[in-house]
Coordinates of C-alpha atoms in Angstrom, one line a residue:
M6 CA -19.1 -8.4 -21.2
S7 CA -19.2 -8.8 -25.0
L8 CA -17.6 -11.9 -26.5
H9 CA -15.3 -9.5 -28.4
Y10 CA -13.4 -8.9 -25.2
L11 CA -13.0 -12.6 -24.4
P12 CA -9.5 -13.2 -26.0
A13 CA -8.1 -10.2 -24.1
G14 CA -9.9 -11.3 -20.9
I15 CA -8.4 -14.8 -21.2
L16 CA -4.9 -13.3 -21.6
L17 CA -5.5 -11.1 -18.5
C18 CA -6.7 -14.0 -16.4
T19 CA -3.7 -16.1 -17.6
I20 CA -1.4 -13.3 -16.5
L21 CA -2.9 -13.2 -13.0
I22 CA -2.8 -16.9 -12.6
L23 CA 0.8 -17.1 -13.8
L24 CA 1.8 -14.3 -11.5
A25 CA 0.3 -16.1 -8.5
F26 CA 1.9 -19.4 -9.6
I27 CA 5.4 -17.8 -9.9
A28 CA 5.0 -16.3 -6.4
L29 CA 4.2 -19.7 -5.0
K30 CA 6.4 -22.0 -7.0
R31 CA 9.3 -21.6 -9.4
S32 CA 8.7 -24.1 -12.2
H33 CA 9.7 -23.6 -15.8
G34 CA 7.4 -26.4 -17.0
G35 CA 4.5 -25.0 -15.0
A36 CA 4.9 -21.5 -16.4
F37 CA 5.2 -22.9 -19.9
L38 CA 2.0 -24.9 -19.6
I39 CA -0.1 -22.1 -18.0
S40 CA 1.0 -19.5 -20.6
G41 CA 0.4 -22.0 -23.5
I42 CA -3.1 -22.9 -22.3
G43 CA -3.9 -19.2 -22.1
L44 CA -2.5 -18.4 -25.5
I45 CA -4.2 -21.3 -27.2
A46 CA -7.6 -20.5 -25.6
A47 CA -7.2 -16.8 -26.6
C48 CA -6.3 -17.8 -30.1
L49 CA -9.3 -20.2 -30.5
T50 CA -11.8 -17.6 -29.1
Q51 CA -10.2 -14.9 -31.4
I52 CA -10.8 -17.1 -34.4
N53 CA -14.4 -17.6 -33.4
A54 CA -14.7 -13.8 -32.9
I55 CA -14.1 -13.2 -36.7
K56 CA -17.7 -14.2 -37.3
L57 CA -19.1 -11.7 -34.7
P58 CA -20.8 -8.5 -35.8
V59 CA -18.9 -5.2 -35.7
L60 CA -18.9 -3.6 -32.2
S61 CA -17.9 0.0 -31.8
E62 CA -17.3 1.4 -28.3
P63 CA -15.7 4.6 -27.0
L64 CA -12.2 3.0 -26.5
F65 CA -12.3 0.0 -28.9
I66 CA -13.7 -1.1 -32.2
F67 CA -14.0 -4.7 -33.1
T68 CA -14.3 -5.4 -36.8
Q69 CA -13.7 -8.6 -38.8
V70 CA -10.4 -7.1 -40.1
N71 CA -9.2 -6.4 -36.6
A72 CA -10.3 -9.9 -35.5
L73 CA -8.4 -11.5 -38.4
I74 CA -5.2 -9.6 -37.6
S75 CA -5.5 -10.5 -33.9
A76 CA -6.1 -14.1 -34.7
L77 CA -3.0 -14.1 -37.0
L78 CA -0.9 -12.6 -34.2
L79 CA -2.2 -15.1 -31.6
G80 CA -1.6 -18.0 -34.0
I81 CA 2.0 -16.9 -34.5
L82 CA 2.5 -16.6 -30.8
V83 CA 1.2 -20.1 -30.1
F84 CA 3.7 -21.4 -32.8
L85 CA 6.6 -19.5 -31.2
W86 CA 5.5 -20.5 -27.7
S87 CA 5.7 -24.2 -28.7
Q88 CA 9.5 -23.8 -29.3
L89 CA 10.3 -21.7 -26.1
Y90 CA 10.5 -24.6 -23.7
H91 CA 13.3 -26.3 -25.6
W92 CA 15.0 -23.0 -26.2
F93 CA 15.1 -22.1 -22.5
S94 CA 15.6 -25.7 -21.2
N95 CA 19.4 -25.3 -21.1
S96 CA 19.4 -21.9 -19.6
K97 CA 20.9 -21.6 -16.1
H98 CA 18.6 -18.7 -15.2
A99 CA 14.9 -18.7 -14.1
N100 CA 12.7 -18.3 -17.1
E101 CA 9.2 -18.1 -15.6
E102 CA 9.0 -14.3 -15.9
Y103 CA 9.8 -14.5 -19.6
Y104 CA 6.4 -16.1 -20.2
L105 CA 4.7 -13.4 -18.0
L106 CA 6.3 -10.6 -20.1
L107 CA 5.3 -12.4 -23.3
L108 CA 1.7 -12.4 -22.2
T109 CA 1.7 -8.7 -21.1
A110 CA 3.3 -7.7 -24.4
S111 CA 0.6 -9.8 -26.2
L112 CA -2.2 -8.1 -24.3
G113 CA -0.7 -4.7 -25.2
A114 CA -0.5 -5.6 -28.9
L115 CA -4.2 -6.8 -28.9
T116 CA -5.2 -3.5 -27.2
M117 CA -3.4 -1.5 -29.9
I118 CA -5.0 -3.5 -32.8
S119 CA -8.5 -2.9 -31.5
S120 CA -8.1 0.6 -30.2
Q121 CA -10.1 3.6 -31.7
H122 CA -9.1 6.1 -29.0
F123 CA -5.7 7.6 -28.3
A124 CA -6.0 6.7 -24.6
S125 CA -6.4 3.0 -25.3
F126 CA -3.8 3.1 -28.1
F127 CA -1.2 4.7 -25.9
L128 CA -1.9 2.4 -22.9
G129 CA -1.5 -0.6 -25.2
L130 CA 1.6 0.9 -26.7
E131 CA 3.3 1.4 -23.3
L132 CA 2.2 -2.0 -22.0
M133 CA 3.8 -3.7 -25.0
G134 CA 6.9 -1.4 -25.0
L135 CA 7.7 -1.8 -21.3
S136 CA 7.3 -5.5 -21.6
F137 CA 9.7 -5.6 -24.5
V138 CA 12.3 -3.7 -22.4
G139 CA 12.3 -6.7 -20.0
L140 CA 12.2 -9.2 -22.8
I141 CA 15.2 -7.7 -24.6
A142 CA 17.3 -7.3 -21.4
Y143 CA 16.2 -10.7 -20.0
S144 CA 19.6 -12.4 -20.3
N145 CA 21.5 -11.1 -17.2
S146 CA 24.7 -12.8 -18.2
D147 CA 24.9 -11.2 -21.7
P148 CA 26.1 -7.6 -21.7
N149 CA 24.8 -7.1 -25.3
S150 CA 21.3 -8.0 -24.1
Q151 CA 21.6 -5.4 -21.3
E152 CA 22.9 -2.8 -23.7
A153 CA 20.1 -3.5 -26.2
G154 CA 17.5 -3.2 -23.4
V155 CA 18.8 0.2 -22.3
K156 CA 18.9 1.4 -25.9
Y157 CA 15.4 0.3 -26.5
L158 CA 14.2 1.9 -23.3
V159 CA 15.7 5.3 -24.1
L160 CA 14.7 5.4 -27.8
S161 CA 11.2 4.0 -27.1
A162 CA 10.7 6.8 -24.5
G163 CA 11.7 9.4 -27.2
A164 CA 9.2 7.9 -29.6
S165 CA 6.5 7.9 -27.0
A166 CA 7.2 11.6 -26.4
F167 CA 6.7 12.4 -30.1
I168 CA 3.4 10.4 -30.1
L169 CA 2.2 12.1 -27.0
M170 CA 2.9 15.5 -28.4
G171 CA 1.0 14.6 -31.6
I172 CA -1.9 13.4 -29.5
A173 CA -1.9 16.7 -27.5
L174 CA -2.0 18.7 -30.7
F175 CA -5.0 16.7 -31.9
Y176 CA -6.7 17.2 -28.5
L177 CA -6.0 21.0 -28.7
Q178 CA -7.7 21.1 -32.1
T179 CA -10.7 18.8 -31.4
G180 CA -11.2 18.6 -27.7
S181 CA -11.4 14.8 -28.1
L182 CA -9.0 11.8 -28.0
S183 CA -11.2 9.6 -30.2
F184 CA -10.0 8.6 -33.6
D185 CA -13.4 9.7 -34.9
A186 CA -12.4 13.3 -34.0
I187 CA -9.8 13.2 -36.7
A188 CA -12.5 12.5 -39.3
N189 CA -14.7 15.3 -37.9
T190 CA -12.0 17.9 -38.0
E191 CA -10.4 16.5 -41.2
L192 CA -8.8 18.8 -43.7
Q193 CA -12.0 20.3 -44.8
T194 CA -10.8 23.5 -43.1
I195 CA -8.2 23.7 -45.9
N196 CA -10.9 24.8 -48.2
S197 CA -12.8 26.9 -45.7
I198 CA -12.2 30.2 -47.5
A199 CA -13.5 32.9 -45.2
T200 CA -16.5 34.9 -46.3
P201 CA -16.4 38.6 -45.8
D202 CA -18.3 38.1 -42.5
A203 CA -15.8 35.4 -41.4
V204 CA -12.5 37.1 -42.1
Q205 CA -11.8 36.8 -38.4
Q206 CA -12.3 33.1 -38.5
D207 CA -9.8 32.5 -41.3
I208 CA -6.8 32.7 -39.0
P209 CA -8.0 30.0 -36.5
S210 CA -9.0 27.7 -39.4
R211 CA -5.6 27.9 -40.9
L212 CA -4.1 27.3 -37.5
S213 CA -6.2 24.2 -37.1
V214 CA -5.0 22.8 -40.4
K215 CA -1.4 23.2 -39.3
L216 CA -2.0 21.6 -35.9
S217 CA -3.6 18.5 -37.4
T218 CA -0.8 18.1 -40.0
V219 CA 1.9 18.7 -37.4
G220 CA 0.1 16.3 -34.9
M221 CA -0.1 13.6 -37.6
L222 CA 3.6 14.1 -38.5
M223 CA 4.6 13.7 -34.8
I224 CA 2.6 10.5 -34.4
L225 CA 4.0 9.3 -37.7
A226 CA 7.6 9.9 -36.4
G227 CA 6.9 8.0 -33.2
L228 CA 5.4 5.0 -35.1
C229 CA 8.2 5.1 -37.7
F230 CA 10.5 4.4 -34.7
K231 CA 8.4 1.4 -33.8
L232 CA 8.4 0.2 -37.4
S233 CA 12.2 1.1 -37.7
L234 CA 11.4 3.0 -40.9
I235 CA 13.9 5.6 -42.4
P236 CA 15.1 7.8 -40.8
C237 CA 14.3 6.2 -37.4
H238 CA 16.0 2.9 -38.2
L239 CA 19.5 2.9 -36.7
W240 CA 18.4 1.1 -33.5
V241 CA 17.0 -2.0 -35.1
A242 CA 20.1 -3.9 -36.0
D243 CA 21.8 -3.6 -32.6
I244 CA 18.7 -4.5 -30.7
F245 CA 17.8 -7.4 -33.0
E246 CA 21.3 -8.8 -32.4
G247 CA 21.6 -8.1 -28.7
A248 CA 18.2 -9.5 -27.6
P249 CA 17.6 -13.2 -27.0
L250 CA 16.5 -14.8 -30.3
P251 CA 12.8 -15.5 -29.2
T252 CA 12.5 -11.8 -28.2
T253 CA 13.9 -10.7 -31.6
A254 CA 11.2 -12.8 -33.3
L255 CA 8.5 -11.2 -31.1
L256 CA 9.9 -7.7 -31.7
A257 CA 10.0 -8.2 -35.5
I258 CA 6.5 -9.7 -35.6
M259 CA 4.3 -8.5 -32.7
S260 CA 5.6 -5.0 -32.2
K261 CA 5.8 -4.1 -35.9
L262 CA 2.4 -5.6 -36.7
A263 CA 0.6 -3.7 -33.9
A264 CA 2.3 -0.4 -34.8
F265 CA 1.5 -0.7 -38.5
V266 CA -2.1 -1.6 -37.9
V267 CA -2.5 1.5 -35.7
L268 CA -0.8 3.7 -38.3
W269 CA -3.1 2.3 -41.0
R270 CA -6.3 2.8 -38.9
I271 CA -5.4 6.4 -38.0
F272 CA -5.0 7.1 -41.7
T273 CA -8.4 5.6 -42.5
F274 CA -9.9 8.5 -40.5
G275 CA -9.9 11.9 -42.2
D276 CA -9.2 13.0 -45.7
W277 CA -5.4 12.8 -45.5
Q278 CA -5.1 12.3 -49.2
A279 CA -5.9 16.0 -49.5
D280 CA -2.7 16.9 -47.6
S281 CA -0.1 16.8 -50.3
I282 CA 2.8 17.6 -47.8
L283 CA 1.9 14.6 -45.7
M284 CA 1.5 12.3 -48.7
E285 CA 4.9 13.4 -50.1
I286 CA 6.6 12.7 -46.8
I287 CA 5.0 9.2 -46.6
A288 CA 6.0 8.5 -50.2
F289 CA 9.6 9.6 -49.4
I290 CA 9.7 7.4 -46.2
S291 CA 8.4 4.5 -48.2
V292 CA 10.9 4.8 -51.1
A293 CA 13.8 5.5 -48.8
S294 CA 13.0 2.6 -46.5
M295 CA 12.7 0.2 -49.5
L296 CA 16.1 1.2 -50.9
M297 CA 18.1 1.9 -47.7
G298 CA 16.8 -1.2 -46.0
N299 CA 18.0 -3.5 -48.8
L300 CA 21.2 -1.6 -49.4
L301 CA 22.1 -1.8 -45.7
A302 CA 21.2 -5.5 -45.6
L303 CA 23.4 -6.1 -48.6
Q304 CA 26.5 -5.1 -46.6
Q305 CA 25.8 -7.4 -43.7
T306 CA 27.2 -10.9 -43.0
R307 CA 25.3 -11.6 -39.8
L308 CA 21.9 -13.2 -40.2
L309 CA 20.0 -11.1 -37.6
R310 CA 21.3 -7.8 -39.0
I311 CA 20.2 -8.9 -42.5
L312 CA 16.7 -9.7 -41.2
A313 CA 16.6 -6.4 -39.2
F314 CA 17.5 -4.2 -42.3
S315 CA 15.3 -6.3 -44.7
S316 CA 12.3 -5.7 -42.3
I317 CA 12.8 -2.0 -43.0
S318 CA 12.3 -2.5 -46.7
H319 CA 9.3 -4.8 -46.2
F320 CA 7.4 -2.2 -44.2
G321 CA 8.5 0.4 -46.7
Y322 CA 6.6 -1.7 -49.3
L323 CA 3.6 -1.7 -47.0
L324 CA 3.6 2.1 -46.7
I325 CA 2.5 2.2 -50.3
V326 CA -1.0 1.1 -49.0
L327 CA -1.3 4.3 -47.0
L328 CA -0.8 6.3 -50.3
L329 CA -3.8 4.4 -51.7
I330 CA -6.3 5.0 -48.9
E331 CA -9.2 7.1 -50.2
S332 CA -7.4 7.6 -53.4
K333 CA -9.6 9.0 -56.2
I334 CA -7.5 7.2 -58.8
S335 CA -8.1 3.5 -59.2
L336 CA -8.1 1.2 -62.3
L337 CA -10.1 -1.4 -60.3
Q338 CA -13.7 -1.0 -59.4
D339 CA -13.3 -2.9 -56.1
I340 CA -12.4 -0.3 -53.5
S341 CA -11.6 -3.0 -50.9
F342 CA -8.7 -4.4 -53.0
N343 CA -6.1 -2.1 -51.4
I344 CA -7.0 -3.5 -47.9
E345 CA -7.0 -7.0 -49.3
A346 CA -3.5 -6.4 -50.7
M347 CA -2.3 -5.0 -47.4
L348 CA -3.7 -8.0 -45.4
F349 CA -2.3 -10.6 -47.8
Y350 CA 1.2 -9.0 -47.7
L351 CA 1.1 -8.7 -43.9
I352 CA 0.1 -12.4 -43.6
A353 CA 2.6 -13.6 -46.1
Y354 CA 5.5 -11.6 -44.6
L355 CA 4.7 -12.5 -41.0
L356 CA 4.3 -16.2 -41.7
T357 CA 7.6 -16.2 -43.6
L358 CA 9.4 -14.3 -40.9
T359 CA 8.0 -16.6 -38.2
G360 CA 9.3 -19.6 -40.1
T361 CA 12.7 -18.0 -40.5
F362 CA 13.1 -17.3 -36.8
S363 CA 12.0 -20.8 -36.0
I364 CA 14.7 -22.3 -38.2
L365 CA 17.3 -19.9 -36.6
M366 CA 16.2 -21.1 -33.2
Q367 CA 16.8 -24.7 -34.3
L368 CA 20.3 -23.7 -35.7
G369 CA 21.4 -22.4 -32.3
N370 CA 24.7 -20.6 -32.5
K371 CA 24.9 -20.2 -36.2
K372 CA 24.7 -16.4 -36.5
T373 CA 26.7 -15.5 -39.6
I374 CA 26.4 -16.4 -43.3
D375 CA 29.8 -18.2 -43.2
Q376 CA 28.6 -20.5 -40.4
L377 CA 25.9 -21.7 -42.7
N378 CA 28.5 -23.0 -45.2
G379 CA 27.7 -26.6 -46.2
L380 CA 24.5 -26.8 -44.1
F381 CA 22.8 -28.5 -47.0
W382 CA 25.2 -31.4 -46.8
Q383 CA 24.8 -31.7 -43.0
Q384 CA 21.1 -30.9 -42.3
P385 CA 19.4 -30.9 -45.8
L386 CA 15.9 -30.5 -44.3
Q387 CA 16.8 -27.3 -42.4
A388 CA 18.7 -26.0 -45.4
I389 CA 15.9 -26.6 -47.8
C390 CA 13.4 -25.0 -45.4
L391 CA 15.6 -21.9 -44.9
S392 CA 16.1 -21.7 -48.6
I393 CA 12.4 -21.7 -49.3
L394 CA 11.9 -19.0 -46.6
M395 CA 14.6 -16.8 -48.2
L396 CA 13.0 -17.3 -51.6
S397 CA 9.6 -16.2 -50.1
L398 CA 11.2 -13.1 -48.6
A399 CA 12.7 -12.3 -52.0
G400 CA 9.3 -12.8 -53.6
I401 CA 10.1 -15.7 -55.9
P402 CA 7.1 -17.6 -57.5
L403 CA 5.5 -20.6 -55.9
T404 CA 6.0 -19.1 -52.4
I405 CA 3.5 -17.1 -50.4
G406 CA 5.9 -14.1 -50.5
F407 CA 5.6 -13.9 -54.3
M408 CA 1.8 -13.8 -54.0
G409 CA 2.0 -11.0 -51.3
K410 CA 4.3 -8.9 -53.6
F411 CA 2.0 -9.6 -56.6
Y412 CA -1.0 -8.3 -54.6
L413 CA 0.9 -5.2 -53.5
I414 CA 2.2 -4.4 -57.0
T415 CA -1.3 -4.8 -58.5
A416 CA -2.7 -2.4 -55.9
A417 CA 0.1 0.1 -56.7
I418 CA -0.6 -0.2 -60.5
S419 CA -4.4 0.3 -59.9
G420 CA -3.6 3.5 -58.0
Q421 CA -1.1 4.5 -60.7
L422 CA 1.7 5.0 -58.2
W423 CA 4.3 4.7 -60.9
W424 CA 7.4 6.1 -59.2
P425 CA 7.1 4.3 -55.9
L426 CA 6.3 1.2 -57.9
G427 CA 9.6 1.7 -59.8
F428 CA 11.6 1.9 -56.6
L429 CA 9.8 -1.2 -55.3
V430 CA 11.0 -3.2 -58.3
I431 CA 14.6 -1.8 -57.9
A432 CA 14.6 -2.6 -54.2
S433 CA 13.3 -6.1 -54.8
V434 CA 16.1 -6.8 -57.2
I435 CA 18.7 -5.5 -54.7
G436 CA 17.1 -7.7 -52.0
L437 CA 17.3 -10.7 -54.2
F438 CA 21.1 -10.7 -54.0
F439 CA 21.5 -11.1 -50.2
Y440 CA 18.7 -13.7 -50.0
L441 CA 20.4 -15.7 -52.7
R442 CA 23.8 -15.3 -51.0
I443 CA 22.5 -17.1 -47.9
I444 CA 21.2 -20.0 -50.1
M445 CA 24.5 -20.3 -52.0
S446 CA 26.4 -20.4 -48.7
M447 CA 24.3 -23.4 -47.6
L448 CA 24.9 -25.1 -50.9
S449 CA 28.7 -24.6 -50.8
K450 CA 30.8 -27.7 -50.0
Q451 CA 32.3 -27.8 -46.6
A452 CA 36.1 -28.2 -46.5
E453 CA 36.1 -30.8 -43.7
P454 CA 33.1 -33.0 -43.0
S455 CA 31.9 -32.6 -39.5
G456 CA 29.7 -35.1 -37.7
S457 CA 26.2 -33.7 -37.5
K458 CA 23.6 -35.0 -35.1
P459 CA 20.3 -36.4 -36.4
L460 CA 17.6 -33.7 -36.4
P461 CA 15.1 -34.2 -33.5
L462 CA 11.6 -35.2 -34.5
K463 CA 10.0 -31.9 -33.3
D464 CA 12.4 -30.0 -35.5
K465 CA 11.6 -32.2 -38.4
L466 CA 7.9 -31.6 -37.9
T467 CA 8.4 -27.9 -37.5
S468 CA 10.4 -27.7 -40.7
W469 CA 7.9 -29.7 -42.7
T470 CA 5.1 -27.6 -41.4
I471 CA 6.9 -24.4 -42.5
I472 CA 7.6 -25.8 -46.0
S473 CA 3.9 -26.9 -46.3
V474 CA 2.6 -23.4 -45.3
I475 CA 5.0 -21.4 -47.4
I476 CA 4.7 -23.5 -50.6
G477 CA 1.1 -24.5 -50.0
L478 CA -0.2 -21.0 -49.7
G479 CA 2.0 -19.8 -52.5
V480 CA 0.5 -22.4 -54.9
F481 CA -3.1 -22.2 -53.5
P482 CA -3.4 -18.5 -52.4
T483 CA -7.2 -18.7 -52.4
L484 CA -7.0 -20.4 -49.0
I485 CA -6.1 -16.9 -47.7
T486 CA -7.7 -14.7 -50.3
D487 CA -11.2 -16.2 -49.5
I488 CA -10.8 -15.3 -45.8
V489 CA -9.4 -11.9 -46.6
K490 CA -12.3 -11.1 -49.0
L491 CA -14.8 -12.4 -46.4
V492 CA -13.6 -9.9 -43.7
T493 CA -13.1 -6.9 -46.1
H494 CA -16.4 -7.0 -47.9

């Protein structure tokens, strides 16, 4: 077996060991340790896999870009895992299965990121999706969690049906389930004007063009649900709020990362830029997601609903990258810059989001903006850390979020995408308001001083780590850009 499969193999072995362990003995500490060892080992081997040469096989493709994204995902999972034991320690229910579902979802996400075949992509998608149903509905005593789990199950099944229908149309046209088949059929048939001897062939060629476009639109609709993009966004706030907080973090990070990477990879096959209808639809989804996501977040007072709607706008920003793939218009000579911009923004956003959920896990029951009133005067370190994270999400200078947005805007200017760029700026200004509202709430004076407990050492270390990463990578972005350039060139 190639070393490229080693991280997934380690996760699979960890799942089997944990399954046997749970069957023999119920122990929260044991399940925590086994899952942690597996995740750390998979993360280290995945980091080492970045240096390995490209390997393309029928079901999977292992490139340095895929390896970097997988390493980023596993690194984030290790960071979140380190906080799970404390989070579940006060729970009255058994928590061992939660770690099992976390590992199976991780395996599904890794499968999606490296897939280059619709079969492997769909198996990874379902493995991750079904695991998330269990993770969302994990809290038996919370009816909101159960309701969110049922909602996700029903809506996810609908999205999978759209994706399957799209895959079926591609198979009908090409006779293959490989992503390469998209490039082979491409839209070259658009220009295949029939010769007098091939008048009879004109009808089937036009039909194939429609099938490929409709197939891509159906896959796009299914993935838009996974990414909660407009108009498939209504589920996200209820499920973010109903699920246990660690699950919400995984859903916002793992599920969306894997879905976006697949969407981006599918678009790298075939000359989709020639399909003006598809490009206009993507541009509309991007602009609508940027604006509606921030406008909806503006009306919220609950923190998780704000993060849910703001995630719509952030992935709306990222959709701009799809409009730049294979674009013939570029002011820059470096054709890899668009991929660099996408990777940098993904890394910046996911690191910031991971830090935000970590602080929310420390804050416990504080779920609304009003409950954060006066936090700066009670727990200044947590308040400063959360303020820096909000500034990073808003794209304020000296944070990693600013550098991510700078890269994305530069890429949009190089591709001369002026009108989506204009809406990106407007949406960013709208987003600034609700991020600053959270900061102002923490700075406001509390009416009655309440006794606050000293912050535990582990929470202090976590907060300082987050501040160092967000500010450090914002001031010295070359620490990331050098790695990104290494894998994209």
